[in-house]
Short mmCIF file of N, CA and C in Angstrom, two decimals:
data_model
loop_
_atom_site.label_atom_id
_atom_site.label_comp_id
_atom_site.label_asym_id
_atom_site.label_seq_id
_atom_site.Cartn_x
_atom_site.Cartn_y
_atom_site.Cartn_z
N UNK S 1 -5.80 43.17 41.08
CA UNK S 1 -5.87 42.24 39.96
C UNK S 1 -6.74 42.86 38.88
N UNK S 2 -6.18 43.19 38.06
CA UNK S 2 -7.11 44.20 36.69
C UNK S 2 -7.81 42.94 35.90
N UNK S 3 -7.42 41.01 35.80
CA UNK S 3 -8.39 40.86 35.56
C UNK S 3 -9.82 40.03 36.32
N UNK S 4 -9.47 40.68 37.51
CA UNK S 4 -10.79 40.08 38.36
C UNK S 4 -12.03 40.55 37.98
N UNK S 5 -12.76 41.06 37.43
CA UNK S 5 -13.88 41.11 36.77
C UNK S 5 -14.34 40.10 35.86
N UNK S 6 -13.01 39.27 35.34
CA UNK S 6 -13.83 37.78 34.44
C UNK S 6 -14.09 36.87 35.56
N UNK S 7 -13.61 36.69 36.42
CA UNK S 7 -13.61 35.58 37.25
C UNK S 7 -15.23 35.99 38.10
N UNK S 8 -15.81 37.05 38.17
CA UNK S 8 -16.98 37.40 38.29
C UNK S 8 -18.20 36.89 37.71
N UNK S 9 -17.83 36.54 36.47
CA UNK S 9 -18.64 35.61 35.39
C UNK S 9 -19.43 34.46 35.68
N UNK S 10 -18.08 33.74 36.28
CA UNK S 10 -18.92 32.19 36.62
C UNK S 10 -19.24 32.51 37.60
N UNK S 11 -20.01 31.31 38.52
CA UNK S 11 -20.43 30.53 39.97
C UNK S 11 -19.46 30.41 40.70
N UNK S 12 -19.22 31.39 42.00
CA UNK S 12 -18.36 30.66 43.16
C UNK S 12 -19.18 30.24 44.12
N UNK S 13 -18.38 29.10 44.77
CA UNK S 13 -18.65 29.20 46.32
C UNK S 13 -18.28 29.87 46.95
N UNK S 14 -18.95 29.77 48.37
CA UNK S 14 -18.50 30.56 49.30
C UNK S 14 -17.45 31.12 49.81
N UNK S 15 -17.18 30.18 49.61
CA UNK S 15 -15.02 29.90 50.01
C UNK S 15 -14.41 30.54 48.78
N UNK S 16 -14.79 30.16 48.18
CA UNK S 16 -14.17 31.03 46.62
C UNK S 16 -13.91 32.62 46.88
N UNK S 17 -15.55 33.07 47.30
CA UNK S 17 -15.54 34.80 46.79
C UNK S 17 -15.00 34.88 48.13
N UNK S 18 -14.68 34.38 49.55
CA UNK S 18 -13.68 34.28 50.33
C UNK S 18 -12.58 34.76 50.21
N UNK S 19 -11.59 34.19 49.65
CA UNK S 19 -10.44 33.58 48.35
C UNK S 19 -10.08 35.21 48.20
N UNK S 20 -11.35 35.06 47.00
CA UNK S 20 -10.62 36.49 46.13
C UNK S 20 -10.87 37.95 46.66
N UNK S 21 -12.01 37.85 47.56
CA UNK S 21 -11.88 39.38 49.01
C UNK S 21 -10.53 39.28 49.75
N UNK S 22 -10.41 38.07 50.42
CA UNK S 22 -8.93 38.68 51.53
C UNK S 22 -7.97 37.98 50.91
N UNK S 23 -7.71 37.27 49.65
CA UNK S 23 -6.48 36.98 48.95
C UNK S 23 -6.42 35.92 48.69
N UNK S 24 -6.32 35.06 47.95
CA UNK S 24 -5.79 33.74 47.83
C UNK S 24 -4.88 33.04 48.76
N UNK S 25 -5.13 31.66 49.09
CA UNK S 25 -4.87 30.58 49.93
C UNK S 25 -5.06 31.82 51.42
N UNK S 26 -6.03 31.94 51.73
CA UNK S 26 -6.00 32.60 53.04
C UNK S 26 -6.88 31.73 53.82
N UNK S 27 -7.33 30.81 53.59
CA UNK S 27 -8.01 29.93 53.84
C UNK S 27 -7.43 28.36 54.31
N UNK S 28 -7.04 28.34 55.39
CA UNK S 28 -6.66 27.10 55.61
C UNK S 28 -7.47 25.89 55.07
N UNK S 29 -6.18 24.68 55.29
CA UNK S 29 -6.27 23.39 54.42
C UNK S 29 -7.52 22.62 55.18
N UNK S 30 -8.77 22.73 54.34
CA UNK S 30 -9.56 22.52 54.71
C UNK S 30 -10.66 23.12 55.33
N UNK S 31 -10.58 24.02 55.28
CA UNK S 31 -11.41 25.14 56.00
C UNK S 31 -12.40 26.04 54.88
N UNK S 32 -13.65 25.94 54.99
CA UNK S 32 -14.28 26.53 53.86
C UNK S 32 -15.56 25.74 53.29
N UNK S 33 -15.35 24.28 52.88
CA UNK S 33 -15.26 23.31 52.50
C UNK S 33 -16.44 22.60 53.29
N UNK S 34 -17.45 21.92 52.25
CA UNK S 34 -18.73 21.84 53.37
C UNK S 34 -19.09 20.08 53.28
N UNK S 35 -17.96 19.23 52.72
CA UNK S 35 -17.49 18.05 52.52
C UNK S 35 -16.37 17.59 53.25
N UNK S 36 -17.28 16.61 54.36
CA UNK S 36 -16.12 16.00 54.86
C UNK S 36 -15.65 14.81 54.67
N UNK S 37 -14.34 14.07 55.39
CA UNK S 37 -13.51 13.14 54.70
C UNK S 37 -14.73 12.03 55.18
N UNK S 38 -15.23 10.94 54.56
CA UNK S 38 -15.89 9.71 54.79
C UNK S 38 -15.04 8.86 55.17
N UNK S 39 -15.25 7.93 55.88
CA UNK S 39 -14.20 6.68 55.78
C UNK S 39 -14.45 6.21 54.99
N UNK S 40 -13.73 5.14 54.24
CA UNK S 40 -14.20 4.18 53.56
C UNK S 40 -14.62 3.11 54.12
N UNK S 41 -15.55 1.75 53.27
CA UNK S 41 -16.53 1.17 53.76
C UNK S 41 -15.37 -0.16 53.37
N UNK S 42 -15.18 -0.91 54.93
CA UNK S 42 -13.75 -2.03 54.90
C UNK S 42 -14.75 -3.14 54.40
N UNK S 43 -13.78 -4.46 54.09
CA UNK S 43 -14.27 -5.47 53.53
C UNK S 43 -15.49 -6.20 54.48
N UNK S 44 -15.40 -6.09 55.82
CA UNK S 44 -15.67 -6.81 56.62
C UNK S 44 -17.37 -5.62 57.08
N UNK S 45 -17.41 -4.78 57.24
CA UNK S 45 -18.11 -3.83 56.87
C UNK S 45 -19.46 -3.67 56.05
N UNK S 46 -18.76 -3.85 54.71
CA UNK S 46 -19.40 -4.40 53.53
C UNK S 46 -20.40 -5.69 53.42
N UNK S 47 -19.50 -6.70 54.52
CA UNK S 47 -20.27 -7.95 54.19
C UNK S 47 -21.30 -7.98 55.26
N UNK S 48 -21.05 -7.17 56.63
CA UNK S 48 -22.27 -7.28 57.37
C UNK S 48 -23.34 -6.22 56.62
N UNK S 49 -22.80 -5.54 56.30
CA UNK S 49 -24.19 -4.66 55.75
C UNK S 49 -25.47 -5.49 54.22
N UNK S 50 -24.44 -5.79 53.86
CA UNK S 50 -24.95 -7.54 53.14
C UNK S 50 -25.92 -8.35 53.96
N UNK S 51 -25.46 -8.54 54.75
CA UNK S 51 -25.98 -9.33 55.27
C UNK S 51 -27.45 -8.94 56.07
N UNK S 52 -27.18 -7.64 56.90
CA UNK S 52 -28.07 -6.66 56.83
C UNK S 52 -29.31 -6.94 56.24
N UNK S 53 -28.91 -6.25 54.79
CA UNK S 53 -29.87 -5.56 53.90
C UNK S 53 -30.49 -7.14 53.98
N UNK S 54 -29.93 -8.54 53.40
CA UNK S 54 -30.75 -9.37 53.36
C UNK S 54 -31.52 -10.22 54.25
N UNK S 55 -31.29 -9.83 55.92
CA UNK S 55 -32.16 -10.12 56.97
C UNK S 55 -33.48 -9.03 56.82
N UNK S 56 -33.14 -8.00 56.36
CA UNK S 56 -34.17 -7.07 56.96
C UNK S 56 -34.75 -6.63 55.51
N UNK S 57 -34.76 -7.09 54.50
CA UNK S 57 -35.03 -6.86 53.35
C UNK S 57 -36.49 -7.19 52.99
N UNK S 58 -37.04 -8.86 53.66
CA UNK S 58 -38.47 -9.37 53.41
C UNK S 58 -39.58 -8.76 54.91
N UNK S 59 -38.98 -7.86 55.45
CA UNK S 59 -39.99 -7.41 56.74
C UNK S 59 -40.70 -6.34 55.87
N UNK S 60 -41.72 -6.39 56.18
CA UNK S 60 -43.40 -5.45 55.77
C UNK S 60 -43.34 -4.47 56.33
N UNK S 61 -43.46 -3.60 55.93
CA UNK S 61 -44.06 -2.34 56.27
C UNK S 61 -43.05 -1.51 57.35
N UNK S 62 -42.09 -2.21 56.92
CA UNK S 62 -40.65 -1.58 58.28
C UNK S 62 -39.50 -1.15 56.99
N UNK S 63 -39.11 0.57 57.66
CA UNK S 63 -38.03 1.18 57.08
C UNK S 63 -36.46 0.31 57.47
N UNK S 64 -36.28 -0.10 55.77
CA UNK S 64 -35.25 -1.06 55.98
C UNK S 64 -33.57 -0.32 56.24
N UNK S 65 -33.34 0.94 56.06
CA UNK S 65 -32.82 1.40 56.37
C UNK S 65 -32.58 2.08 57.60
N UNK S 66 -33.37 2.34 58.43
CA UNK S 66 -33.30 2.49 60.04
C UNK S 66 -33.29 1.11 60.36
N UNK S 67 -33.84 -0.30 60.16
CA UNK S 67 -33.35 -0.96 60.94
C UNK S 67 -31.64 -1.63 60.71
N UNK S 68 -31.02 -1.53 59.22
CA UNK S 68 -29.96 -1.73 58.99
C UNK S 68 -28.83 -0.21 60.29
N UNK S 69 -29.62 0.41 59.77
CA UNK S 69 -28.66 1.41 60.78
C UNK S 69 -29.05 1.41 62.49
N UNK S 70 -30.04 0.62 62.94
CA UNK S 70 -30.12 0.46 64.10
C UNK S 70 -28.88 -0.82 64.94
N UNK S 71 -28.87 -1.55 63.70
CA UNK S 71 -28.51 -2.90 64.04
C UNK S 71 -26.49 -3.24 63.48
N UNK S 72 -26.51 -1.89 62.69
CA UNK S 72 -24.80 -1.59 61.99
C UNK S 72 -23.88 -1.89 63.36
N UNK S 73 -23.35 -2.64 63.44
CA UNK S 73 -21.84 -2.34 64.59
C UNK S 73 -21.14 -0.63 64.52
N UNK S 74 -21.09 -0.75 63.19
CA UNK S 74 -20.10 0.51 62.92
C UNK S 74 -20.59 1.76 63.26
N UNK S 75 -20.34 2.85 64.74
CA UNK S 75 -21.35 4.03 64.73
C UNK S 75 -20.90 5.16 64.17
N UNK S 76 -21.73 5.90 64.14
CA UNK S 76 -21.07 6.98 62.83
C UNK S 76 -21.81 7.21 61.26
N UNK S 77 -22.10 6.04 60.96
CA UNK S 77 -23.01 5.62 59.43
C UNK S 77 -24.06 6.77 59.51
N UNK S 78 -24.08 7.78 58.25
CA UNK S 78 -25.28 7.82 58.31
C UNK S 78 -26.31 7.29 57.28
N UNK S 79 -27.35 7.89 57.17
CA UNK S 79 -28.48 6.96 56.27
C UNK S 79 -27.83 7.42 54.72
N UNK S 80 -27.53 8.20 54.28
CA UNK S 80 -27.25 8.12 53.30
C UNK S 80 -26.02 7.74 53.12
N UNK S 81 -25.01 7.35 53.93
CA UNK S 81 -24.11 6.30 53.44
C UNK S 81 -24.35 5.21 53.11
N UNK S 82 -25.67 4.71 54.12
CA UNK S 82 -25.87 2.87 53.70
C UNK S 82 -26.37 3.01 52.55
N UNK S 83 -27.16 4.29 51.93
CA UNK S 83 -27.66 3.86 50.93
C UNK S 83 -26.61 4.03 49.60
N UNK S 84 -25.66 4.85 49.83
CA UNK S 84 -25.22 5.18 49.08
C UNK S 84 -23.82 3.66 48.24
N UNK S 85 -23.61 3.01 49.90
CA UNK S 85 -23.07 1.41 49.64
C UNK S 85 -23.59 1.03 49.30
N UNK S 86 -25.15 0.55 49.34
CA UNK S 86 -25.83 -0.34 48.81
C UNK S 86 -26.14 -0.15 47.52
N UNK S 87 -26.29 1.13 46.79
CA UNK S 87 -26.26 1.12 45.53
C UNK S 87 -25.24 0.67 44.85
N UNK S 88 -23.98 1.33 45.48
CA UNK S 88 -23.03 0.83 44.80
C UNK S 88 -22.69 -0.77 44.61
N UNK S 89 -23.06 -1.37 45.58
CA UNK S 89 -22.88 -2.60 45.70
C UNK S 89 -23.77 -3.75 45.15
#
């Protein structure tokens, strides 16, 4: 490729300068890639974590996020998902 020297320019990832050493798409679907698929957060989900945050919201001096994730049905959550619902929400 005579012009692979611009593509030198910017920022790759890992997977990128991957890519352009052993060739393009040599990299299986998904493979590389340091983001994985989340589930999404269901209606029912949503409302216990609601509910959650507002049981465990007026306790003192207790991390309200370990006890929301102690007490989640759903396993798997991690801490920065609840927080990341709860902002959104």
């Amino acid at each position: 490729n005579k012009k692979a020297f611009v593509e030198l320019l910017f920022w790759k990832s890992p997977a990128a300068v991957y890519e352009m050493t052993k060739g393009y798409s040599s990299l299986q679907e998904g493979e590389g890639t340091t983001r994985s698929c989340v589930p999404p957060w269901t209606p029912q989900e949503e409302q216990e974590l609601r509910e959650l945050y507002w049981k465990y919201k007026e306790v003192e001096g207790g991390d309200i996020i370990a006890a929301i994730l102690a007490h989640l049905p759903t396993p798997g959550r991690t801490r920065r998902q609840v927080v990341k619902q709860l902002v959104r929400m």
